[in-house]
CSV table of N, CA and C in Angstrom, one decimal:
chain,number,residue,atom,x,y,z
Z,1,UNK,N,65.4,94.2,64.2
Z,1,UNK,CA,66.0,95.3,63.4
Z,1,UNK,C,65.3,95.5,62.1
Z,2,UNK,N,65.4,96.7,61.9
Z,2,UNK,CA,64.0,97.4,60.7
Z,2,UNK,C,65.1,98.2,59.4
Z,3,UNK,N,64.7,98.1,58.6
Z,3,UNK,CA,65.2,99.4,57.5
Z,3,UNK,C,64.4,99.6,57.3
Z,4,UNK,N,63.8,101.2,57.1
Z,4,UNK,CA,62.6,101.3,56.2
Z,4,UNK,C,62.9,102.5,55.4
Z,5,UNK,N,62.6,102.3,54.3
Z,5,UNK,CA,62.9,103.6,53.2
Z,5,UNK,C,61.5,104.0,52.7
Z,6,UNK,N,61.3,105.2,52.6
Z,6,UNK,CA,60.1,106.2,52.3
Z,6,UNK,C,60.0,106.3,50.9
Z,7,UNK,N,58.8,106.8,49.9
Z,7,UNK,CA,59.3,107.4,48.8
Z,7,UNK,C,57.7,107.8,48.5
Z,8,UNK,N,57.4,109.4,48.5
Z,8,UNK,CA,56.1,109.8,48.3
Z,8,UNK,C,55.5,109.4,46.7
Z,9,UNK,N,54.3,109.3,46.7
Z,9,UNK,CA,53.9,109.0,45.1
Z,9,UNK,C,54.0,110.4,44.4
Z,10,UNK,N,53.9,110.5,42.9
Z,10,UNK,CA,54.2,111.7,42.2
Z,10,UNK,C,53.1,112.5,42.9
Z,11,UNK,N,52.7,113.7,42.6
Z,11,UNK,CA,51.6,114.6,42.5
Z,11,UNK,C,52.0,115.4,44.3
Z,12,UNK,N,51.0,117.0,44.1
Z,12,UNK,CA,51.4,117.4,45.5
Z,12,UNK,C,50.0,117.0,46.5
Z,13,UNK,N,49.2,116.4,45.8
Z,13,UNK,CA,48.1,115.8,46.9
Z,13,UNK,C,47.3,115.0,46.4
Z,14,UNK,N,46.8,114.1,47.2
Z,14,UNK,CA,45.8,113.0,46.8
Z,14,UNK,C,45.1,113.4,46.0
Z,15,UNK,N,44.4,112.5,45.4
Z,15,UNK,CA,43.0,113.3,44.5
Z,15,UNK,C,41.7,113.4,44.7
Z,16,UNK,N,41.1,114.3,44.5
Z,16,UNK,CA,40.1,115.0,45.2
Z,16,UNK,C,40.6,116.0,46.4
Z,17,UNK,N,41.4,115.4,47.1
Z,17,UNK,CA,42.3,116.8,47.6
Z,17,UNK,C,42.5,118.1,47.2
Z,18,UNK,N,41.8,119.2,48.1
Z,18,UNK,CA,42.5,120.5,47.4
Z,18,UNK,C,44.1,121.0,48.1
Z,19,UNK,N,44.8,121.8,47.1
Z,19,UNK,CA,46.0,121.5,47.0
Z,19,UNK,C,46.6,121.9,48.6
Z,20,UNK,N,47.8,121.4,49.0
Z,20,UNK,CA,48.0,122.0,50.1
Z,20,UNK,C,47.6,121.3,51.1
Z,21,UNK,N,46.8,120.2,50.9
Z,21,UNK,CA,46.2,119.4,51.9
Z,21,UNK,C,47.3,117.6,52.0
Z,22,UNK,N,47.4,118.0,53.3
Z,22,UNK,CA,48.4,116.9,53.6
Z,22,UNK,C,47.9,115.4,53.9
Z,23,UNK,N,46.8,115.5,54.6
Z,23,UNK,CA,45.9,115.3,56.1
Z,23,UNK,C,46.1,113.5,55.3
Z,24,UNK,N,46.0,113.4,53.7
Z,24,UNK,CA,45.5,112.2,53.2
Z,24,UNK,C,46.3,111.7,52.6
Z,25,UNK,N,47.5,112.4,51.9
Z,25,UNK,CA,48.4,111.8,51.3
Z,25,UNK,C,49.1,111.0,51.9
Z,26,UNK,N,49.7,110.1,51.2
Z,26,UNK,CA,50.2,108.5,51.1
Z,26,UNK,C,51.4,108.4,50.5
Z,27,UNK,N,52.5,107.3,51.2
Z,27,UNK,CA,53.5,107.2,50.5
Z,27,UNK,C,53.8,105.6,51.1
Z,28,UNK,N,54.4,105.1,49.8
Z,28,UNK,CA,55.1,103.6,50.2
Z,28,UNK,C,56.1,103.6,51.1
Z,29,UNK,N,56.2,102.6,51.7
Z,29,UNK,CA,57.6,102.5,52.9
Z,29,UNK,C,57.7,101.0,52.1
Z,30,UNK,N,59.4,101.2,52.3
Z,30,UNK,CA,59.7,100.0,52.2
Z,30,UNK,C,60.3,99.6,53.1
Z,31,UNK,N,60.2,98.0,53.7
Z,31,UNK,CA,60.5,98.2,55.4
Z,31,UNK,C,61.1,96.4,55.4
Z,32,UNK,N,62.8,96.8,55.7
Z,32,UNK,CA,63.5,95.4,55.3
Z,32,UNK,C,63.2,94.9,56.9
Z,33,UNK,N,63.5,93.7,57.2
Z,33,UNK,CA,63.1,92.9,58.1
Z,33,UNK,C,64.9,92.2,58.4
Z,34,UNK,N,65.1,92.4,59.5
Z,34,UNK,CA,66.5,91.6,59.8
Z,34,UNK,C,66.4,90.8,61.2
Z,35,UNK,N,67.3,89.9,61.4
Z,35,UNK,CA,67.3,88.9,62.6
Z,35,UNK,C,65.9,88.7,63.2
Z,36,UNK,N,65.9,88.9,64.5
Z,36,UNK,CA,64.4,88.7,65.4
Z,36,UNK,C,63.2,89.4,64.7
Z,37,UNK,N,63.2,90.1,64.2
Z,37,UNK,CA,62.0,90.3,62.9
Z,37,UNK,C,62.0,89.8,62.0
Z,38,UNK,N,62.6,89.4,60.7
Z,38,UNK,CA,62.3,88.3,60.2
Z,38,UNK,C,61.8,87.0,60.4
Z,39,UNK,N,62.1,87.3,61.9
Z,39,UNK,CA,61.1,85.3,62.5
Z,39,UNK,C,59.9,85.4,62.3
Z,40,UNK,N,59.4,87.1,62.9
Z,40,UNK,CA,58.7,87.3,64.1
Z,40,UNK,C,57.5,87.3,62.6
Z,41,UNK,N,58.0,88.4,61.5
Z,41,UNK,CA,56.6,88.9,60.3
Z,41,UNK,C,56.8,87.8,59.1
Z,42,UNK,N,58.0,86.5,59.6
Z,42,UNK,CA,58.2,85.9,58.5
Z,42,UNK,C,58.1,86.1,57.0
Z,43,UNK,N,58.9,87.3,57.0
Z,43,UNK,CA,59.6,87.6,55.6
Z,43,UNK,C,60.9,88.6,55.7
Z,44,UNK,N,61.4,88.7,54.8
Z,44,UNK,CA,62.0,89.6,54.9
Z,44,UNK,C,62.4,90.8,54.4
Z,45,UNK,N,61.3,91.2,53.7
Z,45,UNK,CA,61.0,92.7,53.2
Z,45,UNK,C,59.5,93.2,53.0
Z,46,UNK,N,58.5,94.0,52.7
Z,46,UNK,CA,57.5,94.5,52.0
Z,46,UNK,C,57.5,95.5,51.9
Z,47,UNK,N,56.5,96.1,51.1
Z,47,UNK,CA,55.9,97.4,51.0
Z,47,UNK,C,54.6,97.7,51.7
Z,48,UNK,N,54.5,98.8,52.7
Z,48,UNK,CA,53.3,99.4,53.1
Z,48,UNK,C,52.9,100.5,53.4
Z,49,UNK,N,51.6,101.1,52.4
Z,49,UNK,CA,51.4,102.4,51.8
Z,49,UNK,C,50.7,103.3,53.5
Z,50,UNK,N,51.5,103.9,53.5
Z,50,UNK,CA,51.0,104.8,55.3
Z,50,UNK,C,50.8,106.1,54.8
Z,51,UNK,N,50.4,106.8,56.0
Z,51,UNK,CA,50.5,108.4,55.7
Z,51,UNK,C,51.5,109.0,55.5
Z,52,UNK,N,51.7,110.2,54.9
Z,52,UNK,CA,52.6,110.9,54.5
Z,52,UNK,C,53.6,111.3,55.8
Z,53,UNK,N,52.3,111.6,56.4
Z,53,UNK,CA,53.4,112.6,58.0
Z,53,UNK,C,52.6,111.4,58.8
Z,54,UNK,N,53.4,110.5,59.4
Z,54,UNK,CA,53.8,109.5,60.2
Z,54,UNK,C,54.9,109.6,61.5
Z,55,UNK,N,54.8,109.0,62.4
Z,55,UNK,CA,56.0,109.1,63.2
Z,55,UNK,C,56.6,107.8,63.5
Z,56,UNK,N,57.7,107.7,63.9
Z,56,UNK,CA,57.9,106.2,63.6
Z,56,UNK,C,57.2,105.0,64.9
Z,57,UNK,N,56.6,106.0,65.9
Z,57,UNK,CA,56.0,105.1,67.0
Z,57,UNK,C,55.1,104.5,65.7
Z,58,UNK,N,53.9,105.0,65.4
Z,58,UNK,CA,52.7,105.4,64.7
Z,58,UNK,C,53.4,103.9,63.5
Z,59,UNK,N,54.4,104.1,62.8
Z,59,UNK,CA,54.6,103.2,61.7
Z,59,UNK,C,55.3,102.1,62.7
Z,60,UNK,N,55.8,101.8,63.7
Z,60,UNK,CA,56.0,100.4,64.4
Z,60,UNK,C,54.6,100.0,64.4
Z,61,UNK,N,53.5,100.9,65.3
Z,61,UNK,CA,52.3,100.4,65.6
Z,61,UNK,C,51.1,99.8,64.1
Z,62,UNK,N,51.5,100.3,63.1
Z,62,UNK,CA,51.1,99.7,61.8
Z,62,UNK,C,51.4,98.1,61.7
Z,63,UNK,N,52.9,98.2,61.5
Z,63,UNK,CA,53.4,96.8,61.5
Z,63,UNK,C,53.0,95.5,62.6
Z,64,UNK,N,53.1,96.3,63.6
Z,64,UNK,CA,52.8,95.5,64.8
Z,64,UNK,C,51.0,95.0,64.5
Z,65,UNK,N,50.6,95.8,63.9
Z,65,UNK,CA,48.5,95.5,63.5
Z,65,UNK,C,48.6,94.3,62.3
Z,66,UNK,N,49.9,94.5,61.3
Z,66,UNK,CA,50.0,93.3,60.4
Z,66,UNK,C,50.2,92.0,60.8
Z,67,UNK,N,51.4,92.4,61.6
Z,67,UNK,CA,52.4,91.2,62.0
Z,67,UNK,C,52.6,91.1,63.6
Z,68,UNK,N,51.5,90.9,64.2
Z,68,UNK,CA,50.9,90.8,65.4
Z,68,UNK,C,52.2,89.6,66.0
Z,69,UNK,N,52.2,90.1,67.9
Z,69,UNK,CA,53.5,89.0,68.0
Z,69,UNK,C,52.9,88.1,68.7
């Protein structure tokens, strides 16, 4: 079981980015860990900075490249 909470950094695009451009921007997740996950990434919370426009297969498959089972 997962919580993850989103929260984009200030500004409307990365830097060096011209405006309008999504393709690179980044935002923290915060992603709580509960029962069988907590064993599995042995902790039970972090932060990790992903793409803006993500889907949640795409952000399982992040975590799963950290915290390999």
């Amino acid at each position: 079981t997962l919580l993850v909470r989103a929260q984009a950094p200030p500004g409307a695009a990365a830097e060096g980015s011209p405006p309008g451009d999504r393709s690179s921007m980044r935002c923290q997740v915060a992603v709580q860990y509960f029962a069988r996950s907590t064993e599995l990434a042995e902790l039970h919370s972090e932060t990790l900075s992903v793409p803006q426009q993500i889907t949640s297969l795409q952000l399982w498959e992040e975590i799963v490249k950290i915290h390999p089972r």
